[in-house]
mmCIF file of C-alpha atoms in Angstrom:
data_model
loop_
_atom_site.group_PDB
_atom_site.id
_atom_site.type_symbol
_atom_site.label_atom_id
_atom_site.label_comp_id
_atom_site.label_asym_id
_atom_site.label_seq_id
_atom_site.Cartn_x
_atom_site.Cartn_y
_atom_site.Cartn_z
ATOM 1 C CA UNK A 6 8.471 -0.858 -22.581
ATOM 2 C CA UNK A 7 11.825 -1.291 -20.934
ATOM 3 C CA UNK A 8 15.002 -3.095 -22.890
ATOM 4 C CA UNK A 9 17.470 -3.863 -20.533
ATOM 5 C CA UNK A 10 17.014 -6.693 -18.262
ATOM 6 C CA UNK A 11 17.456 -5.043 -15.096
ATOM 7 C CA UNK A 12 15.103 -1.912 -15.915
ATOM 8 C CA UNK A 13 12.458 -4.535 -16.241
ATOM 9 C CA UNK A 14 13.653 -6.381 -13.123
ATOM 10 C CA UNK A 15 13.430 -2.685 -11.584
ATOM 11 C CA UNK A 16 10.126 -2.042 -12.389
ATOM 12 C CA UNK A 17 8.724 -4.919 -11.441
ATOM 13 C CA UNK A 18 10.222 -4.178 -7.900
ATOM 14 C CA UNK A 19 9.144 -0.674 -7.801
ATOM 15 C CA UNK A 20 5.650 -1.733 -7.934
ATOM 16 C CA UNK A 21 5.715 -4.583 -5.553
ATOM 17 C CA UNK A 22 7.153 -2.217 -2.959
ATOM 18 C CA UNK A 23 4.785 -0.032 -4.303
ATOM 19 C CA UNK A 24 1.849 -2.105 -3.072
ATOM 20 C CA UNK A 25 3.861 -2.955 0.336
ATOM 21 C CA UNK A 26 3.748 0.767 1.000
ATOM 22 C CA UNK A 27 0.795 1.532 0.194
ATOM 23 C CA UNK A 28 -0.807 -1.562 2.633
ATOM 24 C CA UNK A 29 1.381 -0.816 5.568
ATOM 25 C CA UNK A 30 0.569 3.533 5.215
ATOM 26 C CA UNK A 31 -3.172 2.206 4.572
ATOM 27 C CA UNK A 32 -2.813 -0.311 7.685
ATOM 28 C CA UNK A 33 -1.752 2.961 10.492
ATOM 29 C CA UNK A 34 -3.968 5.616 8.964
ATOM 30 C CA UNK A 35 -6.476 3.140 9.886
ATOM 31 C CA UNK A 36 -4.983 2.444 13.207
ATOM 32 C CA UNK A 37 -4.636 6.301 13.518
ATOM 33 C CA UNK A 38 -7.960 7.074 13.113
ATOM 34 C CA UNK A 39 -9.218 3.924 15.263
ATOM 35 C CA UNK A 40 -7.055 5.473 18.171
ATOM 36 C CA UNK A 41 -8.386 8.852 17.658
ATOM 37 C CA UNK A 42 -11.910 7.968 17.702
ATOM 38 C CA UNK A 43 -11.516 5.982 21.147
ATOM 39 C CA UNK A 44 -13.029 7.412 24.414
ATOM 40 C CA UNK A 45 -11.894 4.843 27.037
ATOM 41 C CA UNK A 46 -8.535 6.126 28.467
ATOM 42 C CA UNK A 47 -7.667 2.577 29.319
ATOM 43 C CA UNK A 48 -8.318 1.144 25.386
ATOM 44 C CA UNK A 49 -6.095 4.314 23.960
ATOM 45 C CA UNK A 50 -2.956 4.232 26.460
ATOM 46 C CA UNK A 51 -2.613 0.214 25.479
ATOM 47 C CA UNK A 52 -3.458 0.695 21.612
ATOM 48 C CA UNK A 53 -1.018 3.763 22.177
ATOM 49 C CA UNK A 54 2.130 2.300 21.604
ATOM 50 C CA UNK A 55 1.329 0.118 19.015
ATOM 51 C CA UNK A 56 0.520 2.897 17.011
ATOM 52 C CA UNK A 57 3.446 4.689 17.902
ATOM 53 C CA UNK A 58 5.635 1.744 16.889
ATOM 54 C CA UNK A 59 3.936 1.083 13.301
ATOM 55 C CA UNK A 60 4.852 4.708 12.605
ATOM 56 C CA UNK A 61 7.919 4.607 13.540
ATOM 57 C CA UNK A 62 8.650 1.696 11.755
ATOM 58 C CA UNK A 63 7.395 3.342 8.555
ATOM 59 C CA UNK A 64 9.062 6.560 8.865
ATOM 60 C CA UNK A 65 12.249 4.115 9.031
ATOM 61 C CA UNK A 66 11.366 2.503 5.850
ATOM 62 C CA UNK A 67 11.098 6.118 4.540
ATOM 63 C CA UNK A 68 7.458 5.138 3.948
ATOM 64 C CA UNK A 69 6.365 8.464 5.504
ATOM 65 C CA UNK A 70 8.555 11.097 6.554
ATOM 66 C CA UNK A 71 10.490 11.105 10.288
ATOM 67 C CA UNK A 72 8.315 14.375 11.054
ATOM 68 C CA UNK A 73 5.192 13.106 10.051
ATOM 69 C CA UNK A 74 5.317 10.454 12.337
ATOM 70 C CA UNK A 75 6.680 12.412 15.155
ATOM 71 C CA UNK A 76 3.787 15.238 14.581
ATOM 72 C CA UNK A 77 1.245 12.362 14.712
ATOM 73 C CA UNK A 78 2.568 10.576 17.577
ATOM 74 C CA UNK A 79 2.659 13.975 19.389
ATOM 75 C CA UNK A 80 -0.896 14.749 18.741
ATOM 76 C CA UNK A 81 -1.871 10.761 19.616
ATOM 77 C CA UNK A 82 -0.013 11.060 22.894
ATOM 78 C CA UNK A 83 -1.877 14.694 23.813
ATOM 79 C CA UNK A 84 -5.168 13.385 22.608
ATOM 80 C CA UNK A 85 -4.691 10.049 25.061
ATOM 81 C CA UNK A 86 -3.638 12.284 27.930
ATOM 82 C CA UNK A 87 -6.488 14.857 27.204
ATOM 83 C CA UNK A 88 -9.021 11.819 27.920
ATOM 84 C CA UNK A 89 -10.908 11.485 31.485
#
């Protein structure tokens, strides 16, 4: 266990943000794969960029990395135009 005040104030942080992550990441896979398995082209362009921001606003956080999100937004946006 930790000794110094602010290692313990540190951990406890460090698994709070932890969690955070992990909920938000868990939150746009989900979103991710909802997108992916839609059909209507009308339902995917307006789910679209909602998807595109909640990556975007992880790969800020430095939740996921920049070119993770811009490889999955890439492949979002040329499934969404690949539907009839």
């Amino acid at each position: 266990m930790a000794n110094h005040k602010s290692s313990i104030k540190r951990i406890r942080q460090t698994s709070a943000r932890r969690l955070r992550n992990r909920y938000y990441a868990k939150t746009a896979r989900n979103a991710v794969r909802a997108l992916r398995a839609l059909e209507d082209k009308n339902e995917a362009q307006a789910l679209y960029p909602k998807v595109c921001s909640m990556l975007d606003k992880l790969a800020k956080k430095n939740v996921i990395h920049k070119n993770k999100a811009g490889n999955l937004k890439s492949k979002l946006a040329k499934h969404v135009n690949g539907l009839a």
